[in-house]
Structure formats: C-alpha cells, structure tokens
PDB file of C-alpha atoms and ligand atoms in Angstrom:
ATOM      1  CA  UNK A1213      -0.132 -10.052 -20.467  1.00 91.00           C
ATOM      2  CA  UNK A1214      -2.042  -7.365 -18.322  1.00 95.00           C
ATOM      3  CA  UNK A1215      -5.121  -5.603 -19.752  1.00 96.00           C
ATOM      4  CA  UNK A1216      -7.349  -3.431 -17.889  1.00 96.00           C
ATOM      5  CA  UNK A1217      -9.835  -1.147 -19.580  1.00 96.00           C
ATOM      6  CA  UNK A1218     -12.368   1.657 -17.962  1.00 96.00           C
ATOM      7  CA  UNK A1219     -11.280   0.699 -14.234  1.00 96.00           C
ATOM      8  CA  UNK A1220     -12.567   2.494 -11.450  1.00 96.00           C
ATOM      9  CA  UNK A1221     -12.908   2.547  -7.363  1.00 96.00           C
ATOM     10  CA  UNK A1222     -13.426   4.706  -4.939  1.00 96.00           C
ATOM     11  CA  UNK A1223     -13.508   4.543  -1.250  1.00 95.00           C
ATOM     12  CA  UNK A1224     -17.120   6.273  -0.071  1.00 94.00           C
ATOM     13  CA  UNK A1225     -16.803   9.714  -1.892  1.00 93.00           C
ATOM     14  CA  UNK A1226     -13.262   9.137  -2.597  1.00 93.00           C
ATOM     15  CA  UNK A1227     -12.465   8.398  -6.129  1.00 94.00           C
ATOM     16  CA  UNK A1228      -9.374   6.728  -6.186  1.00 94.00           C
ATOM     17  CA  UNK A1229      -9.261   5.632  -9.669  1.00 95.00           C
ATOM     18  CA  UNK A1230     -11.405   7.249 -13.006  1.00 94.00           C
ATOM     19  CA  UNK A1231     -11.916   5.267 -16.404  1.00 94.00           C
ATOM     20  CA  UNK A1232      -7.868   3.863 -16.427  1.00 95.00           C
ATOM     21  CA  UNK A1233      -6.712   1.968 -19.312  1.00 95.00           C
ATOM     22  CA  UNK A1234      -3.297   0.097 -18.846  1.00 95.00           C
ATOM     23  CA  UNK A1235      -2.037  -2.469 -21.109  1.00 95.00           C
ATOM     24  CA  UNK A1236       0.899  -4.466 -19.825  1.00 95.00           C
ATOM     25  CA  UNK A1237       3.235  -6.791 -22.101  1.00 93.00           C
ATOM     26  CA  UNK A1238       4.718  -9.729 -21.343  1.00 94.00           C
ATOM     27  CA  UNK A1239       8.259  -9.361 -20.635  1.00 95.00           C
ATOM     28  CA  UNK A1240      10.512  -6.532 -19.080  1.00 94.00           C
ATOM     29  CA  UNK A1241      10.517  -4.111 -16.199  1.00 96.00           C
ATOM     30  CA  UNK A1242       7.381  -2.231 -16.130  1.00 96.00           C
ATOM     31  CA  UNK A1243       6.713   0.912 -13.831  1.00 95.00           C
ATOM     32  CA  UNK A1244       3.880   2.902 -12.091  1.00 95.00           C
ATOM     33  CA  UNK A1245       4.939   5.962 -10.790  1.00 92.00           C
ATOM     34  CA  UNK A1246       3.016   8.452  -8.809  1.00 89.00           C
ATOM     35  CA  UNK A1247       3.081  10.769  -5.651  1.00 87.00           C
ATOM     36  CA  UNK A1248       1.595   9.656  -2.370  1.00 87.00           C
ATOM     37  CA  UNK A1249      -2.155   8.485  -2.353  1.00 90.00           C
ATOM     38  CA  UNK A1250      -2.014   8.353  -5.935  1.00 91.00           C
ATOM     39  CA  UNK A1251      -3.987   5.146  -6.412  1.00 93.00           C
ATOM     40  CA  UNK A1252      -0.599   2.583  -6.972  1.00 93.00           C
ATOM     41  CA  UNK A1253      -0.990   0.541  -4.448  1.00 94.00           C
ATOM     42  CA  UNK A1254      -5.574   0.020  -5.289  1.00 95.00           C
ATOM     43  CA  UNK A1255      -4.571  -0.554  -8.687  1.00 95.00           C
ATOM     44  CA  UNK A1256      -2.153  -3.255  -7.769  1.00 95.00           C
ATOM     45  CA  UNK A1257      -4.551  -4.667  -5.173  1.00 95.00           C
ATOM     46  CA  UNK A1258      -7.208  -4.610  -7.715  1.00 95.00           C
ATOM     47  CA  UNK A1259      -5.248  -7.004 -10.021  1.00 94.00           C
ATOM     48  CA  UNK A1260      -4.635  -9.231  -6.837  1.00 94.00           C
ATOM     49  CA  UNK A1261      -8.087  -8.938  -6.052  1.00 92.00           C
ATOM     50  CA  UNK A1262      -7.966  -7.506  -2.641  1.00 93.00           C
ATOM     51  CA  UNK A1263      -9.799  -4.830  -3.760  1.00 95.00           C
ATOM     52  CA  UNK A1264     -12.921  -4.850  -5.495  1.00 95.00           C
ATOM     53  CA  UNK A1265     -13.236  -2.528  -8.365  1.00 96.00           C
ATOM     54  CA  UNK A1266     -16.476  -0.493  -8.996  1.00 96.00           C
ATOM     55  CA  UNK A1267     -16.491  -0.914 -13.018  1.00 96.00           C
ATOM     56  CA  UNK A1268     -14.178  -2.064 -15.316  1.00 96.00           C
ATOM     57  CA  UNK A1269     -12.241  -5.496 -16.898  1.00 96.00           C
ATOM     58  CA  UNK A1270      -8.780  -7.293 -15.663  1.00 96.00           C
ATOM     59  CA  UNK A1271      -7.621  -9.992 -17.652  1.00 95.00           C
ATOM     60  CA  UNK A1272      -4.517 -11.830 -17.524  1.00 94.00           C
ATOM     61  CA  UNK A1273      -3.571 -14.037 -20.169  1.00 92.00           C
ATOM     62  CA  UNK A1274      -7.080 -12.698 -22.003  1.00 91.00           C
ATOM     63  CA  UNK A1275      -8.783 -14.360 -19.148  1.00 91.00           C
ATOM     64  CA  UNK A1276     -10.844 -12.530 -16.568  1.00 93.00           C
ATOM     65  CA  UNK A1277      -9.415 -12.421 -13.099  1.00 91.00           C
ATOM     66  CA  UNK A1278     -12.762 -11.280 -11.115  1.00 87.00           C
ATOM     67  CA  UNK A1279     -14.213 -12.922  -9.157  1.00 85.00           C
ATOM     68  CA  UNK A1280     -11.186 -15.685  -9.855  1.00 87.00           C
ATOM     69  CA  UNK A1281      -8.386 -16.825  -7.296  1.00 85.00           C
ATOM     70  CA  UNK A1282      -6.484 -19.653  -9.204  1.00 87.00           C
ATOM     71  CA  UNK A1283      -4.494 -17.197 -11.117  1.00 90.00           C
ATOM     72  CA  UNK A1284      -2.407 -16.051  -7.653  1.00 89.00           C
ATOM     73  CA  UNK A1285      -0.762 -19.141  -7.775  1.00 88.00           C
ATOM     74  CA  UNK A1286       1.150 -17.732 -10.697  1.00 89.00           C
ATOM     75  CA  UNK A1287       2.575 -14.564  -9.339  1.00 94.00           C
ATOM     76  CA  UNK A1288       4.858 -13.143  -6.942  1.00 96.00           C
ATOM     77  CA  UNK A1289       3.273 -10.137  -5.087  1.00 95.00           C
ATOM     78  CA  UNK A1290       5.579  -8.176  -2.503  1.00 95.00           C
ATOM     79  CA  UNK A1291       3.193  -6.056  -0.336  1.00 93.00           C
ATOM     80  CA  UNK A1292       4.097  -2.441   0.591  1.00 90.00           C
ATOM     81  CA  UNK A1293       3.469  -3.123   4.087  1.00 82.00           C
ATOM     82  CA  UNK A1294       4.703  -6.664   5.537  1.00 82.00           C
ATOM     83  CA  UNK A1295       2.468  -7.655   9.072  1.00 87.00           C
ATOM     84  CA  UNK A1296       4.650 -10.426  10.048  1.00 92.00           C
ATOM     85  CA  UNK A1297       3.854 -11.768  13.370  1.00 92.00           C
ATOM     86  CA  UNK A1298       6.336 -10.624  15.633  1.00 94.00           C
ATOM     87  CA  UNK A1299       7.321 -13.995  17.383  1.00 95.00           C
ATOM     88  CA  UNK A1300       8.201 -16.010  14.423  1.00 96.00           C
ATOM     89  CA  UNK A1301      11.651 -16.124  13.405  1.00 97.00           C
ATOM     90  CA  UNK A1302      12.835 -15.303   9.865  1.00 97.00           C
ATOM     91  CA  UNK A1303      13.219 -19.252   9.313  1.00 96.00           C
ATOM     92  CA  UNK A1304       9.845 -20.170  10.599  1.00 97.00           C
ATOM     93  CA  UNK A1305       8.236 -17.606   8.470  1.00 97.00           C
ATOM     94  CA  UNK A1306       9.877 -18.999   5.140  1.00 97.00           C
ATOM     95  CA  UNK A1307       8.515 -22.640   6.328  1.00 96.00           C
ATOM     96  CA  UNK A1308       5.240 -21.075   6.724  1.00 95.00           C
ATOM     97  CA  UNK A1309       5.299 -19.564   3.178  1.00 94.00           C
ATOM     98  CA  UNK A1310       6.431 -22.625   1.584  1.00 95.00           C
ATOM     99  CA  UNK A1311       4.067 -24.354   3.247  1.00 94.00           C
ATOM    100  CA  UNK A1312       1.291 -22.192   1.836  1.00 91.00           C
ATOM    101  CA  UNK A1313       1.956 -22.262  -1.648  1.00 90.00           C
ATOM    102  CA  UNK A1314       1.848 -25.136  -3.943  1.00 86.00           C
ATOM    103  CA  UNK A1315       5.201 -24.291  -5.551  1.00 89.00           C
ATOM    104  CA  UNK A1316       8.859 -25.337  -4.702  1.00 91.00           C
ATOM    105  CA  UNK A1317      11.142 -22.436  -3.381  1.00 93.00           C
ATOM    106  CA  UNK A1318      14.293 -21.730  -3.615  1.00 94.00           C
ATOM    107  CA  UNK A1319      15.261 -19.616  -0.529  1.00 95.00           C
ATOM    108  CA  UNK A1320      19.082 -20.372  -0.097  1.00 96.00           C
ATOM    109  CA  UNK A1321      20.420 -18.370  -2.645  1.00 96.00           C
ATOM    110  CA  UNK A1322      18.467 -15.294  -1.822  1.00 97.00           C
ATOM    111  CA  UNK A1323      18.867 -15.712   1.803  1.00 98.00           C
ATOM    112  CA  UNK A1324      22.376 -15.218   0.891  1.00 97.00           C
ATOM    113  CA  UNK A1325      22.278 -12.757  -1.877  1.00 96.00           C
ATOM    114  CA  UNK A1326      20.721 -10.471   1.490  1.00 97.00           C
ATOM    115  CA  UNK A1327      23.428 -11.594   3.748  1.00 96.00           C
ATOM    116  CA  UNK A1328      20.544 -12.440   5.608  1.00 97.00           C
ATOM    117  CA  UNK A1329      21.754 -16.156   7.011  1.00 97.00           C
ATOM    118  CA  UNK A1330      22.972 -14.120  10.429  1.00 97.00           C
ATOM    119  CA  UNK A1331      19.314 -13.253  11.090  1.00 98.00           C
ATOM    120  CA  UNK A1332      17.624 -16.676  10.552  1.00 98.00           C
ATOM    121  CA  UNK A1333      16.873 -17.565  14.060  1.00 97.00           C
ATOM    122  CA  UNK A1334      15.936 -14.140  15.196  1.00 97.00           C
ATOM    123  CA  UNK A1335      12.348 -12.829  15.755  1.00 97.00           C
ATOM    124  CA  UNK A1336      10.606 -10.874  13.430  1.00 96.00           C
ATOM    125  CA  UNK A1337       9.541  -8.602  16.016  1.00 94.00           C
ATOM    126  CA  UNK A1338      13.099  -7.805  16.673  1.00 95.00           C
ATOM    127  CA  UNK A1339      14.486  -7.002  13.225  1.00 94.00           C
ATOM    128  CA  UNK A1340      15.419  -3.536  11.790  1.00 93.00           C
ATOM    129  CA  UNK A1341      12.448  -2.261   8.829  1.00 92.00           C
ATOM    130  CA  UNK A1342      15.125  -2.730   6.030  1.00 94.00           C
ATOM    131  CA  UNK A1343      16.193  -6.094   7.147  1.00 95.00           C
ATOM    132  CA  UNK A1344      12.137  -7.313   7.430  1.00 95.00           C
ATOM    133  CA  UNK A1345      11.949  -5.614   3.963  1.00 96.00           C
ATOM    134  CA  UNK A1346      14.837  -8.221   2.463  1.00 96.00           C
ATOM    135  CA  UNK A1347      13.044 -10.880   4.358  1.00 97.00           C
ATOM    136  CA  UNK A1348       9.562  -9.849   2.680  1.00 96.00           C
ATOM    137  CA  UNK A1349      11.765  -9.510  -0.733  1.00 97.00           C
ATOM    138  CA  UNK A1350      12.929 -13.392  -0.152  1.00 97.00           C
ATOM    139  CA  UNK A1351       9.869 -14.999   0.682  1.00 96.00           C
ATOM    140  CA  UNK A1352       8.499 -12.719  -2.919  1.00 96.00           C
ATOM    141  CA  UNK A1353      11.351 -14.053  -4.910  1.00 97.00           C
ATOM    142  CA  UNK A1354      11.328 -17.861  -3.936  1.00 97.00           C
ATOM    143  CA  UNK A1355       9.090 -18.623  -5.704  1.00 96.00           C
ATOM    144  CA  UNK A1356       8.993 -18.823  -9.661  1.00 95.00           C
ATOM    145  CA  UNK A1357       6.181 -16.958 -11.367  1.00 95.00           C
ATOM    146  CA  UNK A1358       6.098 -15.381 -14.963  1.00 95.00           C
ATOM    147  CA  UNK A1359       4.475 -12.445 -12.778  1.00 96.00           C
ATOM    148  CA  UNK A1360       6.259 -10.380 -10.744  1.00 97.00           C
ATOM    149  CA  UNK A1361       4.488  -7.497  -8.862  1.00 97.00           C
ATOM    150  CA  UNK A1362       6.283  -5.394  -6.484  1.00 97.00           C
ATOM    151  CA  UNK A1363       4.729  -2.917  -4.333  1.00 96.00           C
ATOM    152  CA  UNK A1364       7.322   0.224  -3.023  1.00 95.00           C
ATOM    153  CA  UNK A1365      10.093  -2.726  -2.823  1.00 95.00           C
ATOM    154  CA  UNK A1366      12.886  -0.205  -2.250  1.00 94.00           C
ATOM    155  CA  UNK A1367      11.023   1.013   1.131  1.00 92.00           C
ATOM    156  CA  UNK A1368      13.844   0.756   4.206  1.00 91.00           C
ATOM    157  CA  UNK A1369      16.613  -0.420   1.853  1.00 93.00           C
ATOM    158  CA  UNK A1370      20.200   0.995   2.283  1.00 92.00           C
ATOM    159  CA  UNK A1371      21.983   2.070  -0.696  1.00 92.00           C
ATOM    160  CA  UNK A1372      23.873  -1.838  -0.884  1.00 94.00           C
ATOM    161  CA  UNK A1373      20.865  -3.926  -0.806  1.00 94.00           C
ATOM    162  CA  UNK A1374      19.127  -1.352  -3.260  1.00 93.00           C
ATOM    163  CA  UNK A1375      22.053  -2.653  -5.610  1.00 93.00           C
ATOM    164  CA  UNK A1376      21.261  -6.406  -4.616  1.00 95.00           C
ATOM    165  CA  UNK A1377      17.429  -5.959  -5.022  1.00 95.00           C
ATOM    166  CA  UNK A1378      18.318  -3.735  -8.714  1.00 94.00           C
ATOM    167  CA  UNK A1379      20.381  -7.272  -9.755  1.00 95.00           C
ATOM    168  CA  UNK A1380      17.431  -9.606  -8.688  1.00 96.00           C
ATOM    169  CA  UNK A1381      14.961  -7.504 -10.823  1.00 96.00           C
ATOM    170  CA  UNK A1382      17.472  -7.940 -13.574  1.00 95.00           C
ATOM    171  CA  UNK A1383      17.735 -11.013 -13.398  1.00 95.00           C
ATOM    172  CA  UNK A1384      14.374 -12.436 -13.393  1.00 96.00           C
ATOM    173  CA  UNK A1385      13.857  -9.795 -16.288  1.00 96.00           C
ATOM    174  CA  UNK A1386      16.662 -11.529 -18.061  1.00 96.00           C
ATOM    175  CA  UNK A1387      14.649 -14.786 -17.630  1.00 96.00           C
ATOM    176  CA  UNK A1388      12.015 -13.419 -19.437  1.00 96.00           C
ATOM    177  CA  UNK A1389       9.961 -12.521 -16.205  1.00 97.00           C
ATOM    178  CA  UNK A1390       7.152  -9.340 -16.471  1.00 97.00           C
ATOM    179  CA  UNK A1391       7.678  -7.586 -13.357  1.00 97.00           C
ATOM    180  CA  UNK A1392       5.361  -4.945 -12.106  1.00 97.00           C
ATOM    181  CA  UNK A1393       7.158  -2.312  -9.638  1.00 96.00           C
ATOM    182  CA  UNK A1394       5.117   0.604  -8.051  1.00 94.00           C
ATOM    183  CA  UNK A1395       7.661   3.354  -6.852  1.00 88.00           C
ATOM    184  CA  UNK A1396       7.722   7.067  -5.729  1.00 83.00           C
ATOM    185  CA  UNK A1397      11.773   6.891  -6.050  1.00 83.00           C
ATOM    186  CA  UNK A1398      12.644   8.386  -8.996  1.00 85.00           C
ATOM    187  CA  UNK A1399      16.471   7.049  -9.304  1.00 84.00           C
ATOM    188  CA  UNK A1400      15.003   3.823  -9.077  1.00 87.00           C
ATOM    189  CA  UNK A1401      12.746   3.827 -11.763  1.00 89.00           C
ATOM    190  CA  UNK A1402      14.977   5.408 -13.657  1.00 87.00           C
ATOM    191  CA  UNK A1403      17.833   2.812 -13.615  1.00 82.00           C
ATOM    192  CA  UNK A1404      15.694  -0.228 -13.787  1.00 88.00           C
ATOM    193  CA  UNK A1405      12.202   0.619 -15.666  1.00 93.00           C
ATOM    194  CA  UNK A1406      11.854  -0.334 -19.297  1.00 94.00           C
ATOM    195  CA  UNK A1407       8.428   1.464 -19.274  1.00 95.00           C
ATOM    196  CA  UNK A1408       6.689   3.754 -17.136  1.00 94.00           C
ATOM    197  CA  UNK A1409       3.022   4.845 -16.076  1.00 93.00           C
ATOM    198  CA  UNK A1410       2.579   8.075 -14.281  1.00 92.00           C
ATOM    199  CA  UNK A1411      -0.513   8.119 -12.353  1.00 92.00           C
ATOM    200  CA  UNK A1412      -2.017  11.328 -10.910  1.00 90.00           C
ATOM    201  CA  UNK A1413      -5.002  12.072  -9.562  1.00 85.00           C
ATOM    202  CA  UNK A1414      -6.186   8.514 -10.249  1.00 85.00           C
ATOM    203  CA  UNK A1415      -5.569   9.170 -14.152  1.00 88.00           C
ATOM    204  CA  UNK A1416      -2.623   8.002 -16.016  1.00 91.00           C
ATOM    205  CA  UNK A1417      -0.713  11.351 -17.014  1.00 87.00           C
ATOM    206  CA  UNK A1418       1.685   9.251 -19.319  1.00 91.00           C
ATOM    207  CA  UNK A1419       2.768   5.857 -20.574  1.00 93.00           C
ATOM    208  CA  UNK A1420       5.869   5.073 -22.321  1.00 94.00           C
ATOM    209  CA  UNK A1421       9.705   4.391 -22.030  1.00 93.00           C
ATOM    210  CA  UNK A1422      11.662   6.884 -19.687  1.00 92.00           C
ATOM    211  CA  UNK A1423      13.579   8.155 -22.366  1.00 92.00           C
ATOM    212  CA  UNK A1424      10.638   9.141 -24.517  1.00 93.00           C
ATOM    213  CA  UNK A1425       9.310  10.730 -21.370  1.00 92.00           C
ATOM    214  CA  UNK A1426      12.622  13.177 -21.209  1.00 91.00           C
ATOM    215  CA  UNK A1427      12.402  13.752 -24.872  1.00 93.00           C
ATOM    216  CA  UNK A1428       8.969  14.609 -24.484  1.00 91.00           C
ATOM    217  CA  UNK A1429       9.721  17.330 -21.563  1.00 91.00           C
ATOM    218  CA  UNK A1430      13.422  17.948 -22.994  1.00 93.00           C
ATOM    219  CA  UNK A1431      14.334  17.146 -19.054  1.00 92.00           C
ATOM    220  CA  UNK A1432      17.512  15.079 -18.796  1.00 91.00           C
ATOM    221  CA  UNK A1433      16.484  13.947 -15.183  1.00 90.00           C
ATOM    222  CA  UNK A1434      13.805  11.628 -14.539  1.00 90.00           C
ATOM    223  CA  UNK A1435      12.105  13.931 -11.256  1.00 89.00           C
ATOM    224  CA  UNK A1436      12.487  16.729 -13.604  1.00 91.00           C
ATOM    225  CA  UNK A1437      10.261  15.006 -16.319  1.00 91.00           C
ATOM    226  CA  UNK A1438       7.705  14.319 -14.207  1.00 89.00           C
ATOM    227  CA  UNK A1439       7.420  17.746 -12.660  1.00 87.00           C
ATOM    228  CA  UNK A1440       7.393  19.238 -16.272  1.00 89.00           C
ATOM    229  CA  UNK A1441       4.619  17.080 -17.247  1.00 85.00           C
ATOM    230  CA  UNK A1442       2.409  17.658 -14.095  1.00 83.00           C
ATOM    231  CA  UNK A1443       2.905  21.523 -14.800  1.00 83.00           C
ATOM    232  CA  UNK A1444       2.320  20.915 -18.928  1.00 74.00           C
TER     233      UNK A1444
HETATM  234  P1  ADP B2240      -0.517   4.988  -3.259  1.00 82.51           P
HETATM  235  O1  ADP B2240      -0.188   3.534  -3.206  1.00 82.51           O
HETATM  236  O2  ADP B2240      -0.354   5.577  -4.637  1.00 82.51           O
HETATM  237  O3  ADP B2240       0.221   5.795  -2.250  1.00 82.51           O
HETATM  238  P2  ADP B2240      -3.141   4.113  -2.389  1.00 82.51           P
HETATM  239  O4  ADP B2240      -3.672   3.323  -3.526  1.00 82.51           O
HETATM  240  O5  ADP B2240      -2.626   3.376  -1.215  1.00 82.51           O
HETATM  241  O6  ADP B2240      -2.065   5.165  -2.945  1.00 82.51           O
HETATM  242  O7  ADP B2240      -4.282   5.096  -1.868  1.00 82.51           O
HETATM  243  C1  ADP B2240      -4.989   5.979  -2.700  1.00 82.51           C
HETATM  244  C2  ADP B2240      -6.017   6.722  -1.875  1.00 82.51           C
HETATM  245  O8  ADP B2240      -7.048   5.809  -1.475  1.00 82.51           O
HETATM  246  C3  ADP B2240      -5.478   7.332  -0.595  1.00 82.51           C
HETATM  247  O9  ADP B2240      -6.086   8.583  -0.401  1.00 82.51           O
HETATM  248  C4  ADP B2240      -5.897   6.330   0.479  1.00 82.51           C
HETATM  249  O10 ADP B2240      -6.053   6.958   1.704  1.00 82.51           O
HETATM  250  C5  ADP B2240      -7.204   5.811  -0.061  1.00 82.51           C
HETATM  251  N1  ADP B2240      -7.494   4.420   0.346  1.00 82.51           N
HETATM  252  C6  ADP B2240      -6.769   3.330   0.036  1.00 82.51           C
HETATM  253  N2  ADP B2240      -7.319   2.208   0.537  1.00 82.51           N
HETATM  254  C7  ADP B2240      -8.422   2.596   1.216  1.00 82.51           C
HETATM  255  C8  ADP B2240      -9.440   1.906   1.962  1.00 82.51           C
HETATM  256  N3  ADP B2240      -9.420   0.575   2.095  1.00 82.51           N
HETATM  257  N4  ADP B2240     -10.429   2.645   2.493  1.00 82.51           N
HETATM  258  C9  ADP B2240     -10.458   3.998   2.345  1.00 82.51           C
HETATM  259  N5  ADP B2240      -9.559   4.702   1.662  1.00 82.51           N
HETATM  260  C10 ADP B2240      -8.542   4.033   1.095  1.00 82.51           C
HETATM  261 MG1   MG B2241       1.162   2.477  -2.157  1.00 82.51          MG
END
C-alpha cells in the first residue's frame, strides 16, 4: 500500500531522515516506534505532504504522492498536536470538519464510544488535553478511509479511553483498514501492533512483527527489546 524508497530531509544542518526504505502492506496495525526527535512525526508528514522531502519516492497505491493532494481525501490523519481554536465548541468543530471534507461522517457513535456527548456544547478552549485528544480522535475516525494514520494518538489518554481508543483501532483493523500509528509507549505498541519499525537516529534499526523482535533480543518485554537492540 505504502512504499517509500531512499527518503531523506533535513531541517538546515539537521538530518532528520538518511536513505529510509519502508514498505507498508495493506491491511493490519502497523507501527513506528522511536524515542523523542526521532524523525516519526517528518516521516508521517512527509507521506501527508506537509513536509517536503529532500530525495526520495512515496507512492501509494504504486502512484506517486508528490507534488499530489487528491490522495488526502482517502485517509484519516490524527495530528500529534491538535490547534483547535479555542472558542468553538466541540459540536461546531465536527460541523466544520464535515463541512471540509467531501465524505459523509459518522460522528454519533464515536461521540458516544468517548462519553463525550456531556462536552458537546462546551468550548474547546475550556476542555481538559485528554478530552481535546478524544475529540481530535472523533473528528479522525468519522470518516471512512482505507488509510488510517495516527500520530502519538495515546497522548493525554487515561487508562479507560486508552481501552476505548485500543477497540476502535481493532475494529477498523477488523474491517480490513491499514492503520499507521507512531508511538513512544511501549505497552501500546505492544498490545495492538501487528508490525513494527524502530527508527533511530533517522535510520530504521528494525522492521518486523513484535514477537520476532523479542526472539531476536531473547527479551520477553517489548521496552526491553528495544533497549537490547539499540545496545546490539
Ligand atoms: P518525533 O516525531 O520522532 O518526536 P520529529 O519528526 O517531530 O520527531 O522531529 C525530528 C527532529 O526534527 C527533531 O529534532 C525536531 O526538532 C526537528 N524538526 C522537526 N520539524 C522541524 C522543522 N519544521 N524545522 C526544524 N526542525 C524540525
Ligand atoms: Mg512526533
């Protein structure tokens, strides 16, 4: 579904990402894992094309997305950091969003799958971080798209609506749905990720299923793993 080959960016003498290959298949929960400034979040903007890369290929569907924009209309892309405009309320927001997108949504459900319906009339401005993040995760998931791409969607969450957002991902998986999560939470990725990517230093360290990656470092723990494979 995804293929990038020999992608790289950096920011002025920054290099952010060097030469990565990543091929994505259609279908299934599919990871990138990495430490802080690791380059998740520019990789995922460069497949949204918000950022520019220097060199390299993105295709979707074999077909090039640079330089393209019609292809956004078929994914859902949850950004790590939601600017809502602090005077809306949560209900005027969703109008604007379905008023932007040329696609039906289907908001009710969610809405109450968040236990979000108490918060509807209140402004943005005024809502807790992990109750904007559910609203940001609703106005992601209204909308059907074979392409799912999550950026840090766990950020703010309390342990119940972790378990809500976990059954969401499952079940768009179970629809047949790729979804794309980047993630520094370990437990996370380790419950819901069919396959990983571990991306240091703007290189990709490994690629394959989590258990592979335990067998690999004989670590029964997922944070473990990684460490063991940084130190390799
Ligand atoms: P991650 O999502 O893995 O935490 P990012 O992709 O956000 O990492 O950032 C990788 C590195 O690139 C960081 O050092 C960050 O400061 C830098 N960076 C990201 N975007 C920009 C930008 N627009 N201009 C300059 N530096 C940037
Ligand atoms: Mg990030």
């Amino acid at each position: 579904m995804i293929n990038i080959t020999n992608l790289s960016k950096s920011f002025g003498k920054l290099s952010v990402l060097e030469n990565l290959d990543l091929e994505i298949k259609e279908g299934g929960i599919f990871a990138i894992l990495g430490p802080n400034g690791s380059g998740k979040t520019t990789l995922i903007k460069c497949l949204l094309g918000m950022v520019i890369p220097d060199k390299g290929t993105i295709s979707i569907n074999d077909k090039s997305i640079l330089k393209k924009w019609d292809y956004r209309n078929e994914l859902n892309y949850l950004p790590q950091i939601a600017n809502f405009p602090a005077n809306l309320s949560v209900n005027e927001l969703i109008d604007m969003v379905k008023d932007l997108r040329p696609k039906t949504a289907n908001e009710t459900e969610l809405i109450a799958h968040f236990g979000l319906e108490p918060f509807l009339k209140k402004k943005l401005g005024h809502l807790s971080g992990g109750t904007k993040q559910k609203v940001n995760i609703v106005l992601t998931f209204m909308f059907d798209s074979q392409l799912i791409i999550l950026d840090e969607p766990t950020t703010g969450l309390d342990p119940v609506s972790l378990i809500h957002l976990k059954e969401l991902i499952r079940r768009e998986k179970e629809k047949g749905k790729t979804i794309l999560i980047t993630s520094h939470i370990m437990s996370f990725v380790d419950d819901t990720a069919d396959e990983i990517v571990f991306l240091l230093d703007g290189k990709i360290y490994f690629k394959g299923s989590v258990s592979q990656l335990k067998e690999r470092t004989k670590e029964t723990n997922l944070e473990n793993a990684i460490a063991k494979l940084i130190t390799e």
